[in-house]
Structures are given as C-alpha cells and as structure tokens.
Short mmCIF file of C-alpha atoms in Angstrom, two decimals:
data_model
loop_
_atom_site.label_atom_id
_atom_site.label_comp_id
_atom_site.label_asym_id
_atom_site.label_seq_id
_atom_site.Cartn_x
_atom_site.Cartn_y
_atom_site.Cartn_z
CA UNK A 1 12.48 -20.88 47.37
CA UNK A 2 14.90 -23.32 44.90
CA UNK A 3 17.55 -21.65 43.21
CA UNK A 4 17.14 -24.03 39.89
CA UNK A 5 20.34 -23.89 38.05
CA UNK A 6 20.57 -25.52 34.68
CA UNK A 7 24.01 -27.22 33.71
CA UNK A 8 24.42 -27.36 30.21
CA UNK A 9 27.24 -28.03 27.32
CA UNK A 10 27.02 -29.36 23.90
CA UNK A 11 28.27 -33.26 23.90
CA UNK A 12 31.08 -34.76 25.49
CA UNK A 13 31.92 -30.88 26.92
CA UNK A 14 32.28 -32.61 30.49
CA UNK A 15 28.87 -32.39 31.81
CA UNK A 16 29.31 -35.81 33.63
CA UNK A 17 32.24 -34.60 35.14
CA UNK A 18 30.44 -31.12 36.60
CA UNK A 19 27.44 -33.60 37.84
CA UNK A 20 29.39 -35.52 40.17
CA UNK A 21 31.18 -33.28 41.47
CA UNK A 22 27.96 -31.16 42.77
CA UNK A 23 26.50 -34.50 44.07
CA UNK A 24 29.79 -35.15 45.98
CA UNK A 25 29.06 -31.83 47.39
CA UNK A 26 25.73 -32.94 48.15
CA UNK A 27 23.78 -31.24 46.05
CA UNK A 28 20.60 -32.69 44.25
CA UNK A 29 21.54 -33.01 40.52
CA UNK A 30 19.37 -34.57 37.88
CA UNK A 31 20.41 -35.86 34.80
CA UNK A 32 17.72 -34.94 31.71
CA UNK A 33 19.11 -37.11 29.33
CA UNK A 34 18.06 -40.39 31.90
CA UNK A 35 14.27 -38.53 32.08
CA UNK A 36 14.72 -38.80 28.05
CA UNK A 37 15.87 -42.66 27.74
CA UNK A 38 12.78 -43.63 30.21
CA UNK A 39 10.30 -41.57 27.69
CA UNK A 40 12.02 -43.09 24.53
CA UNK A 41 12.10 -46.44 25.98
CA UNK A 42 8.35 -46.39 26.04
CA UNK A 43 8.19 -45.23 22.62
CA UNK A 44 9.69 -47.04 20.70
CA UNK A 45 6.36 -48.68 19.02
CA UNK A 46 6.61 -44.98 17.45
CA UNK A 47 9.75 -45.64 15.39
CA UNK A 48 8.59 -48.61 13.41
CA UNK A 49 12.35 -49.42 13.16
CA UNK A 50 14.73 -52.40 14.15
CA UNK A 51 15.75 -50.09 16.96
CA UNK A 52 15.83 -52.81 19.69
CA UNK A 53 18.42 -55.11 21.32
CA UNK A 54 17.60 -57.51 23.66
CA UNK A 55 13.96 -55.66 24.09
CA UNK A 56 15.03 -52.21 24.78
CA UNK A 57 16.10 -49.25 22.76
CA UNK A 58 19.45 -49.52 21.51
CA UNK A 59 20.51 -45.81 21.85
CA UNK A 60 23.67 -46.46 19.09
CA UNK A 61 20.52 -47.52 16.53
CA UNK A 62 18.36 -44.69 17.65
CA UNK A 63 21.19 -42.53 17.73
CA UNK A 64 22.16 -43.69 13.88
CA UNK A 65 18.64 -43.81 12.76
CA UNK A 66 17.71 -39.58 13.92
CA UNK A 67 20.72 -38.45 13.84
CA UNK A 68 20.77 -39.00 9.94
CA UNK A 69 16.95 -37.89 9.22
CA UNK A 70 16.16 -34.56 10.48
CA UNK A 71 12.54 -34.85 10.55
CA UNK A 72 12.57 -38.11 12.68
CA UNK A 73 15.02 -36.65 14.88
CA UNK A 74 12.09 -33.27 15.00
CA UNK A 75 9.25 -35.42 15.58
CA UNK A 76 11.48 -37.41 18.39
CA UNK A 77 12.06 -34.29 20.10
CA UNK A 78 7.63 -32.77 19.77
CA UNK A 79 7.07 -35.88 21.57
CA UNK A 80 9.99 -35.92 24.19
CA UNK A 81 10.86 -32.73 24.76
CA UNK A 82 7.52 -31.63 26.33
CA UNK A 83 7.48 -34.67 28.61
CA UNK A 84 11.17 -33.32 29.71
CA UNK A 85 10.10 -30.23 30.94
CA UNK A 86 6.92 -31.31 32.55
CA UNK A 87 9.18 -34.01 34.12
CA UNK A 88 11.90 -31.51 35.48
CA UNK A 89 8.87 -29.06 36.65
CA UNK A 90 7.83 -31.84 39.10
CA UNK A 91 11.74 -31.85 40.02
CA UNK A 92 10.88 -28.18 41.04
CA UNK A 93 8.36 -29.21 42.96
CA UNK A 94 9.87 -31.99 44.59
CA UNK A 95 12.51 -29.55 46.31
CA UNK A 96 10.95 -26.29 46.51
CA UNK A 97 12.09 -26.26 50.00
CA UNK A 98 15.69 -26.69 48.65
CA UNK A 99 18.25 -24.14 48.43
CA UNK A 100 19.60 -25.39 44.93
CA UNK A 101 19.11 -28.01 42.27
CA UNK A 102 20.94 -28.69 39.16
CA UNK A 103 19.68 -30.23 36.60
CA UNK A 104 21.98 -31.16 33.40
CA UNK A 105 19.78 -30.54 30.08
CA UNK A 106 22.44 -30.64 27.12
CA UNK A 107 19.59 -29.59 24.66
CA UNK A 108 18.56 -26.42 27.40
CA UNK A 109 18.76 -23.74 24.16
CA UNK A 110 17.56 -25.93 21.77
CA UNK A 111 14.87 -26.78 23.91
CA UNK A 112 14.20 -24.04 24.86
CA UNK A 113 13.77 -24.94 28.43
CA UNK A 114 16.41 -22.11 29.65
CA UNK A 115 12.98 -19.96 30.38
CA UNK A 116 12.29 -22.21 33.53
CA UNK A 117 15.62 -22.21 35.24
CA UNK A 118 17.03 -19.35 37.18
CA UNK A 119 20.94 -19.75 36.15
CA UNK A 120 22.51 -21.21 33.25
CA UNK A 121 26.42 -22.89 33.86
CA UNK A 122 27.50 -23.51 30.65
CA UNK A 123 30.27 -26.35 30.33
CA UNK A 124 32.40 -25.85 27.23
CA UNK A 125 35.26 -27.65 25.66
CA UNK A 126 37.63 -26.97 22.60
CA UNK A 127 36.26 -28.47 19.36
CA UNK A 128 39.32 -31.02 18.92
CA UNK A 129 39.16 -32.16 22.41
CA UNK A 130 35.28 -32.56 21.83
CA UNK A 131 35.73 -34.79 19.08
CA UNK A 132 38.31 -36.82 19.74
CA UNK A 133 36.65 -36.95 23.38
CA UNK A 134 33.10 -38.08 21.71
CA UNK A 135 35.05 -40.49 18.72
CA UNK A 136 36.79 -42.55 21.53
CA UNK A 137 33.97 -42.80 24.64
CA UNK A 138 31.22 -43.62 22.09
CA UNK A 139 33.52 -45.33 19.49
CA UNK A 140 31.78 -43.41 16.65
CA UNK A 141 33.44 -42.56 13.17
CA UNK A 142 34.64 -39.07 12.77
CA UNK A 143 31.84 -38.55 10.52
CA UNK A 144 28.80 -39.60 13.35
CA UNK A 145 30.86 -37.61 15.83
CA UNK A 146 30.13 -34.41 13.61
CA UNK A 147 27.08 -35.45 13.19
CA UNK A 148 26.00 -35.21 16.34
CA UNK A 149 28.27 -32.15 17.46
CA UNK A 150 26.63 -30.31 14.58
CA UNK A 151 23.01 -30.81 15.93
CA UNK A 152 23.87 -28.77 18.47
CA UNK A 153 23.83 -25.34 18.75
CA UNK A 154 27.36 -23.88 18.52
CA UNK A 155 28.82 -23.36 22.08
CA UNK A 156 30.07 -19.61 21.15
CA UNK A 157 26.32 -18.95 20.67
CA UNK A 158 25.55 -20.75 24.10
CA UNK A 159 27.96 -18.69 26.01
CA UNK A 160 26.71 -15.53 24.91
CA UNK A 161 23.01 -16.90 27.11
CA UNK A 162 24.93 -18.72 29.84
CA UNK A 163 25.33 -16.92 33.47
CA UNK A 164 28.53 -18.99 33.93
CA UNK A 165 30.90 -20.70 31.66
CA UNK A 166 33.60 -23.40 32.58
CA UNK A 167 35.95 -23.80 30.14
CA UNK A 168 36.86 -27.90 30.47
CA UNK A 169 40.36 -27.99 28.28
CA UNK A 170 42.41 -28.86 30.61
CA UNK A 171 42.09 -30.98 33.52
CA UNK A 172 39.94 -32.20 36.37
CA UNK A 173 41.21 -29.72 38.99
CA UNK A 174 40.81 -26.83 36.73
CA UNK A 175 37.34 -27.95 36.19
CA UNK A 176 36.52 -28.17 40.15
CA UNK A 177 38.23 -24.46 40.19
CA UNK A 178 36.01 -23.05 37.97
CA UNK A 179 32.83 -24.91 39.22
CA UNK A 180 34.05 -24.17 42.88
CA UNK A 181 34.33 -20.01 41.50
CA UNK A 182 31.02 -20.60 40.34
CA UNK A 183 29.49 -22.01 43.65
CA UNK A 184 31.36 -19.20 45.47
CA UNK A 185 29.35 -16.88 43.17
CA UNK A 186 26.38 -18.24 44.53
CA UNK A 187 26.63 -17.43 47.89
#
C-alpha cells in the first residue's frame, strides 16, 4: 500500500525546491498546480475575459483578473478544485504498488484535500523572505505579492495540521537536512 504524502507551503515557501530534491532521490512527485494549468487551459471559454496570449491562458492575466475578484477566483476553484482531486486520486491509483508518492498541492487546507493524503510536510518560509522571494521570481508589485500571500491560509495555522514542517529561511542544505530528517522519519 502507497504511503501518499502531501507537500504543501503557502507561495514561494520553497516547494519547488523540496520537489526536486525527492525526484533526485527517485521518488515519484507530482506537481498539482501543472494538473490545475491543464484544467484552466481548457476553460478558459468560462472567463469571458482577454485572458489569452498567443492562444493559451496567460497565468499573469488570470492571476490579475481572480486574484482581485473573490467570487471569480471561488467559482475558479468549484470548477477546478474537484477535477484536482479526482486527478491526484488516479495518481493513487497509478502507484498503489508504490512505497511513497508526493504530491505538492499548495492549496491542500484550503482545498481541503488534506483528508486523502496520509502525511502532510509542510514547507514554510519567513514572511519577508516570502515576499521579497515572490516580488522578484514573478516580478509582481508589492501590492499583487500580498495579494496573493493573503489568499492563503496563514502558515502558523498550517503548521498546527502539518505532520512535518521545514522551515526554508536559510539555505539549500538546511532545506535537504530537514527534508532528509523527515525521510529518516519515514522509515
């Protein structure tokens, strides 16, 4: 039986850097948010909105467009968010003769998808490292930065669900300590 072990953290917390690392240890790790873009990319008819470039979504637009509306960004997610989990239930199937998969599902709480996963690893990161992280990979204003941190649930609220929590201040080797601690506990 598949030990299915969500990784989770609100944006830019470092879950990119936990994925790779488990799929350098050759572990199967899926990635949620790409399940999402597929979905969204065939719904964009739904929008009604200049949301394209070059004929597919333009994520920035989308991004812009929900992340100001609440109720666009709630309908978004009743249509998506169901197609998600069926999605990563057919993961489960796929490698139910696995020891372990990971999937990474930054909405997991808000979801709430953490009812179908075994363990929760939480990645978490100081707030000012979060947004200047988020600010200079996506190039976003301060303001759509907060924006999107604050559509999250708070991470102190996460940690109290989570089985594990890496704290990702610092840097890459104290990251691969914590996630190697975590593997450890596994075994």
């Amino acid at each position: 039986m598949v030990l299915k072990i969500a990784v989770t953290g609100n944006i830019a917390s470092g879950k990119s850097q936990v994925e790779q690392v488990l799929e350098r240890q050759g572990f199967p790790v899926y990635d949620s948010d790409k399940i999402a873009h597929s979905i969204i990319d065939g719904l964009s008819e739904f929008y009604g909105y200049d949301v394209f470039t070059d004929g597919k979504t333009d994520r920035k637009k989308l991004g812009a467009l929900v992340f100001s509306n609440p109720d666009l960004k709630q309908k978004l997610e009743n249509i998506t968010h169901p197609k998600i989990k069926d999605e990563i239930l057919s993961l489960f199937e796929k490698h139910k003769s696995d020891k372990y998969i990971f999937v990474s599902v930054p909405l997991l709480y808000e979801a709430g998808f953490d009812d179908i996963f075994d363990k929760v690893l939480l990645v978490t990161v100081d707030k000012n490292i979060q947004l200047e992280r988020l600010m200079k990979r996506n190039n976003f204003t301060e303001e759509e930065a907060r924006l999107r941190i604050n559509s999250q649930m708070p991470q102190e609220e996460k940690i109290k669900l989570a089985d594990f929590v890496i704290y990702n201040n610092s840097s890459l080797e104290s990251l691969n300590n914590q996630l190697q601690d975590f593997l450890n506990s596994l075994l």
